[in-house]
PDB file of C-alpha atoms in Angstrom:
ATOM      1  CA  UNK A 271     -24.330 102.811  30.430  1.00 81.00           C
ATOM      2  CA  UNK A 272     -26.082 104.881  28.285  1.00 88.00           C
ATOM      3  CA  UNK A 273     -23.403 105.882  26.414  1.00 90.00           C
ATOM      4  CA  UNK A 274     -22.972 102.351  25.334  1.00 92.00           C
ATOM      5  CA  UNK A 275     -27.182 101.520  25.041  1.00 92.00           C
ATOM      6  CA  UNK A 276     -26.849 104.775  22.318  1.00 92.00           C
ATOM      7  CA  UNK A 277     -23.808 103.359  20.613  1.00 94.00           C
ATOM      8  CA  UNK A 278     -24.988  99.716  20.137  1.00 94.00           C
ATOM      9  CA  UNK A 279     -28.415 101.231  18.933  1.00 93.00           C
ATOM     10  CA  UNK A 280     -27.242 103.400  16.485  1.00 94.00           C
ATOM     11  CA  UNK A 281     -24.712 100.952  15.382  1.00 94.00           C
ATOM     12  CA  UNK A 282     -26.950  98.194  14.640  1.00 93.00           C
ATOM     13  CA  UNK A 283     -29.715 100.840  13.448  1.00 92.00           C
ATOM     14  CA  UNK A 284     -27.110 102.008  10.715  1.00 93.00           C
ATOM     15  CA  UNK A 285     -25.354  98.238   9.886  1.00 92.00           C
ATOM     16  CA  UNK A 286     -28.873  96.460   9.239  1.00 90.00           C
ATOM     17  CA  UNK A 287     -31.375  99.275   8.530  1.00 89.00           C
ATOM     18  CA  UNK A 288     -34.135  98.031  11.304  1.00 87.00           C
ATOM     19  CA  UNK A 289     -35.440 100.633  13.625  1.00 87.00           C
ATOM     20  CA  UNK A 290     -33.540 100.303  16.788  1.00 88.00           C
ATOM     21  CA  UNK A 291     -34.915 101.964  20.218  1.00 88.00           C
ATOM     22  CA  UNK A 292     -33.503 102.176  23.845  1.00 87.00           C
ATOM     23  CA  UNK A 293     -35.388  99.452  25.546  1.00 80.00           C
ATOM     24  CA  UNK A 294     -38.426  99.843  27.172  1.00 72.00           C
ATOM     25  CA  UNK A 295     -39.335 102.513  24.548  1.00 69.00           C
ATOM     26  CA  UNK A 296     -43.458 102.645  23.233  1.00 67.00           C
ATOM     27  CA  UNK A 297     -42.812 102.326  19.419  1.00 64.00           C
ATOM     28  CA  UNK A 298     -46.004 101.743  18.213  1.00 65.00           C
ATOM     29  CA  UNK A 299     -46.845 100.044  15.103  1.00 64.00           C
ATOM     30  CA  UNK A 300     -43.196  99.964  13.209  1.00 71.00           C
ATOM     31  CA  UNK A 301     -41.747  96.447  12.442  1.00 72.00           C
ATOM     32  CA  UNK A 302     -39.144  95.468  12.241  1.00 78.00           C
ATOM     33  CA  UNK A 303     -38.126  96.352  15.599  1.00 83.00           C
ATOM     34  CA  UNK A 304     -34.808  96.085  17.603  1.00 88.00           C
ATOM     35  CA  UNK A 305     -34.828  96.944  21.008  1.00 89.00           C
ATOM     36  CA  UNK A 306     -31.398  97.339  23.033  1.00 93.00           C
ATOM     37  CA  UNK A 307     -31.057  97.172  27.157  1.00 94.00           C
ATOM     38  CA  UNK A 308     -27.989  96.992  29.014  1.00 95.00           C
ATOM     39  CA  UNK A 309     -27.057  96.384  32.371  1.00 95.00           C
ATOM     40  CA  UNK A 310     -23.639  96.493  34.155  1.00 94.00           C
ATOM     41  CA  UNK A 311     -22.215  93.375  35.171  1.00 92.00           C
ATOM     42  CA  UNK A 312     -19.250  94.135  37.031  1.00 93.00           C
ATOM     43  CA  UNK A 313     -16.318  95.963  37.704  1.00 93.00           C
ATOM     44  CA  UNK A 314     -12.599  95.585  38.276  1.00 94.00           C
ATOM     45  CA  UNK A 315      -9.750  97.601  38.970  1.00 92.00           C
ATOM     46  CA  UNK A 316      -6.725  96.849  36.883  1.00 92.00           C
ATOM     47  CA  UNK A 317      -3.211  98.656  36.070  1.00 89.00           C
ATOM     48  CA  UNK A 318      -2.347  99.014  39.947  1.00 87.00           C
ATOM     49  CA  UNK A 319      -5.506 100.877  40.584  1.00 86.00           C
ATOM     50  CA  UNK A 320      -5.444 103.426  37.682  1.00 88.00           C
ATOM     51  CA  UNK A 321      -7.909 101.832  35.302  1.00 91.00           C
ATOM     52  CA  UNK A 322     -11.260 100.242  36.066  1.00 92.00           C
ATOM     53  CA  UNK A 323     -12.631  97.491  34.092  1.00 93.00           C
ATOM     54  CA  UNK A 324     -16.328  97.940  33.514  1.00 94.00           C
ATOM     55  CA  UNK A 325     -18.519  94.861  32.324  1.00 95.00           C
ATOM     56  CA  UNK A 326     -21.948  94.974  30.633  1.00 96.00           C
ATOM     57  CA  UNK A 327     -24.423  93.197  29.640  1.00 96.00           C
ATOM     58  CA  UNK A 328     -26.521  93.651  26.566  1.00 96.00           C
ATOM     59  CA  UNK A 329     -29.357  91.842  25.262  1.00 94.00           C
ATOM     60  CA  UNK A 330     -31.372  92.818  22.474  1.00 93.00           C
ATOM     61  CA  UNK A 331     -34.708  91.719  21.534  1.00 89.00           C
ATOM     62  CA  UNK A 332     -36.277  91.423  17.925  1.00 86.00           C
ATOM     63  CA  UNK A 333     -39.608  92.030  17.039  1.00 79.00           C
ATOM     64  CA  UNK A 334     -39.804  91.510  13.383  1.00 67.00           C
ATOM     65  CA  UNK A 335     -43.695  91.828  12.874  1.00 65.00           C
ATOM     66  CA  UNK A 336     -47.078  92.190  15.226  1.00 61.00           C
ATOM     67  CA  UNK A 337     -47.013  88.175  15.352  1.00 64.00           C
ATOM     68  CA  UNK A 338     -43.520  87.930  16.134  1.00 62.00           C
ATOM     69  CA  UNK A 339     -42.769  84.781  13.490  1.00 64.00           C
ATOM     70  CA  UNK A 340     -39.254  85.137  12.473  1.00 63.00           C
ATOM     71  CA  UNK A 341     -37.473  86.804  15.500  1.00 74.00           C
ATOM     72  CA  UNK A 342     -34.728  84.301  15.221  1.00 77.00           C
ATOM     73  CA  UNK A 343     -33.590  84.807  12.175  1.00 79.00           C
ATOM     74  CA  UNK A 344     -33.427  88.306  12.274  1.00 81.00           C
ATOM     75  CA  UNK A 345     -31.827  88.210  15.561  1.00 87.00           C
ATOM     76  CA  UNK A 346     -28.870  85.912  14.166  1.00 84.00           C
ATOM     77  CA  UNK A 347     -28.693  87.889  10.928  1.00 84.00           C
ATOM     78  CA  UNK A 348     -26.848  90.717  13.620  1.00 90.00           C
ATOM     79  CA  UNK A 349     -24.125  88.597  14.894  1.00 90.00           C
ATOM     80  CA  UNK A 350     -22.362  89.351  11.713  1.00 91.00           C
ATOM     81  CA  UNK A 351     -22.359  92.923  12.183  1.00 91.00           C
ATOM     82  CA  UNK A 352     -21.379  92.510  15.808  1.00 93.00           C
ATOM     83  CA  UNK A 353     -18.327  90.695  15.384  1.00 92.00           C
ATOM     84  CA  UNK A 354     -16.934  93.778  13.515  1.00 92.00           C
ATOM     85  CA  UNK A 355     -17.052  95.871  16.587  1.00 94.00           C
ATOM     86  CA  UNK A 356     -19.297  98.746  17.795  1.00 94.00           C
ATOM     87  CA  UNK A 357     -18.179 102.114  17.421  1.00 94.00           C
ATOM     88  CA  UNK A 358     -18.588 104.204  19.759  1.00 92.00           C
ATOM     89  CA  UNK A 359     -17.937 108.112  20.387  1.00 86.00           C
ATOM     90  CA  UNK A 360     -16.288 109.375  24.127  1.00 79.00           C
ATOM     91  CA  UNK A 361     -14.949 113.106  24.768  1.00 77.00           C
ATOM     92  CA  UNK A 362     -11.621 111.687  24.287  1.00 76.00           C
ATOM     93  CA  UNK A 363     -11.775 110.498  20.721  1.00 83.00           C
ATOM     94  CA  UNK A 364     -13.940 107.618  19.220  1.00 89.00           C
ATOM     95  CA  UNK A 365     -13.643 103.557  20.092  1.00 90.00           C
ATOM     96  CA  UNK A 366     -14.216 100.265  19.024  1.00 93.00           C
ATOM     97  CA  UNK A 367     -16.167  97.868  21.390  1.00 93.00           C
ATOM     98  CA  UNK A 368     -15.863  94.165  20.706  1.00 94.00           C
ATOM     99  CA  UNK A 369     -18.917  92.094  21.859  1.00 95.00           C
ATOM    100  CA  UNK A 370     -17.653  88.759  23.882  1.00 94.00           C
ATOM    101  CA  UNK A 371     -19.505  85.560  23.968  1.00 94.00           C
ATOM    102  CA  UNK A 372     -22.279  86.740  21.618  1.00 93.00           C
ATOM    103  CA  UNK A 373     -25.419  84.316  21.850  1.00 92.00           C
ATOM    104  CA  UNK A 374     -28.879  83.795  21.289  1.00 88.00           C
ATOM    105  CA  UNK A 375     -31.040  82.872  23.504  1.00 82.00           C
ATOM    106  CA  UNK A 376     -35.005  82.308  22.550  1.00 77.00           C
ATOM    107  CA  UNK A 377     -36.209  86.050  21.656  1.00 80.00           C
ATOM    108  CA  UNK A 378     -33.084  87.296  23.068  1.00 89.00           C
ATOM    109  CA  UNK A 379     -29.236  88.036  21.576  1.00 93.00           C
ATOM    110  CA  UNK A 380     -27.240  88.799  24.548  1.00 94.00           C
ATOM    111  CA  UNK A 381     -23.200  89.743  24.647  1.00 96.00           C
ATOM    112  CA  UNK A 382     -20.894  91.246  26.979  1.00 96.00           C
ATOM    113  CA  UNK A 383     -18.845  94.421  26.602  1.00 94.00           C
ATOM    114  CA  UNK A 384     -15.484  95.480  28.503  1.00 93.00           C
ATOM    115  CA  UNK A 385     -14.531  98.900  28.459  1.00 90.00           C
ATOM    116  CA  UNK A 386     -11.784 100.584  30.458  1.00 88.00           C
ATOM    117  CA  UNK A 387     -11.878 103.923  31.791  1.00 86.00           C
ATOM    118  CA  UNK A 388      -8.771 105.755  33.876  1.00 87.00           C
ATOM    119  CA  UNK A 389     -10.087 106.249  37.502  1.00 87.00           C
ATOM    120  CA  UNK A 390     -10.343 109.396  38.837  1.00 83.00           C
ATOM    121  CA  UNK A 391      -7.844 110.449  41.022  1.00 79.00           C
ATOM    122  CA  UNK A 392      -8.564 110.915  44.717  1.00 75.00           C
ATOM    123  CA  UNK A 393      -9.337 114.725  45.762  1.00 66.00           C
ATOM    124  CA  UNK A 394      -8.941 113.495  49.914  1.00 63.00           C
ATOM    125  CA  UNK A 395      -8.981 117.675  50.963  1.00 58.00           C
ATOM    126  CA  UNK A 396     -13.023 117.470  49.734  1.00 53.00           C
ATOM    127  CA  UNK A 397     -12.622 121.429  49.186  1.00 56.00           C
ATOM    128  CA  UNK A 398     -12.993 120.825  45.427  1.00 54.00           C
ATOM    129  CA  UNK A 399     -16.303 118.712  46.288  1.00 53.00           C
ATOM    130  CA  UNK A 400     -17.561 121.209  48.429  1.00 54.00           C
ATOM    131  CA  UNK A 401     -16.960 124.038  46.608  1.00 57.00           C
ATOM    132  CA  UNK A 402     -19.030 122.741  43.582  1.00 56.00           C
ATOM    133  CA  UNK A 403     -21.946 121.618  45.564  1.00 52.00           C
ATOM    134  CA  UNK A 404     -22.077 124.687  46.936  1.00 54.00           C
ATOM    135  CA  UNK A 405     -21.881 126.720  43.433  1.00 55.00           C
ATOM    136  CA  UNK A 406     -24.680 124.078  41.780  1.00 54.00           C
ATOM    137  CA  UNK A 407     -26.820 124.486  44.677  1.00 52.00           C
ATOM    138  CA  UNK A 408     -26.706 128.192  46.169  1.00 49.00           C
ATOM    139  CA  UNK A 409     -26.150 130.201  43.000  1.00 45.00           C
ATOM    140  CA  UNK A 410     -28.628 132.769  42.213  1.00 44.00           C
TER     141      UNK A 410
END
């Protein structure tokens, strides 16, 4: 989840030029202000148990000066940029993550991300397991 928090952040930090922090973050003093929070909202396994379709949740919140007067606008000025896509760097090469069902709602823009990620397959001798918990935790 972070992974995706970090890429949505810098994305929109880069497309609109407003500060964007991890939610939660003390910024204080710098408007305007985006601040991104995501949560996961589900997963699935797809492709016969290979893959595993993770859904999430991300809302971000506007704060465009210390009175908060014109959060709106600078919340729907982003849907633009979203609708694009968010890219996003992995170890395996670099992605494009297309917001679903993008909305705003009040002081909040919310949309959904999908991403899909090969499961791991299933080491059922637990040697491997052990082995590296041992190694992490007993090495001098």
């Amino acid at each position: 989840m972070k992974a995706i928090q970090d890429a949505v952040r810098l994305y929109l930090e880069r497309a609109t030029g407003v500060r964007a922090v991890a939610d939660r973050t003390r910024v204080a003093g710098e408007y305007p202000l985006l601040a991104v929070a995501v949560r996961e909202d589900g997963t699935v396994l797809v492709d016969g148990g290979r893959q595993a379709e993770h859904t999430y949740r991300v809302t971000v919140t506007a704060c465009s000066d210390r009175n908060r007067d014109g959060n709106t606008a600078l919340l729907s000025a982003l849907t633009p940029c979203l609708l694009r896509g968010v890219p996003m760097e992995t170890a395996g090469g670099s992605r494009v993550l297309h917001p679903l069902d993008v909305r705003t709602e009040g002081e909040e823009l919310t949309f959904s991300l999908e991403l899909c990620v090969p499961v791991p397959p299933d080491d059922s001798s637990g040697e491997a397991a052990t082995e590296k918990m041992e190694t992490l935790n007993f090495s001098v």
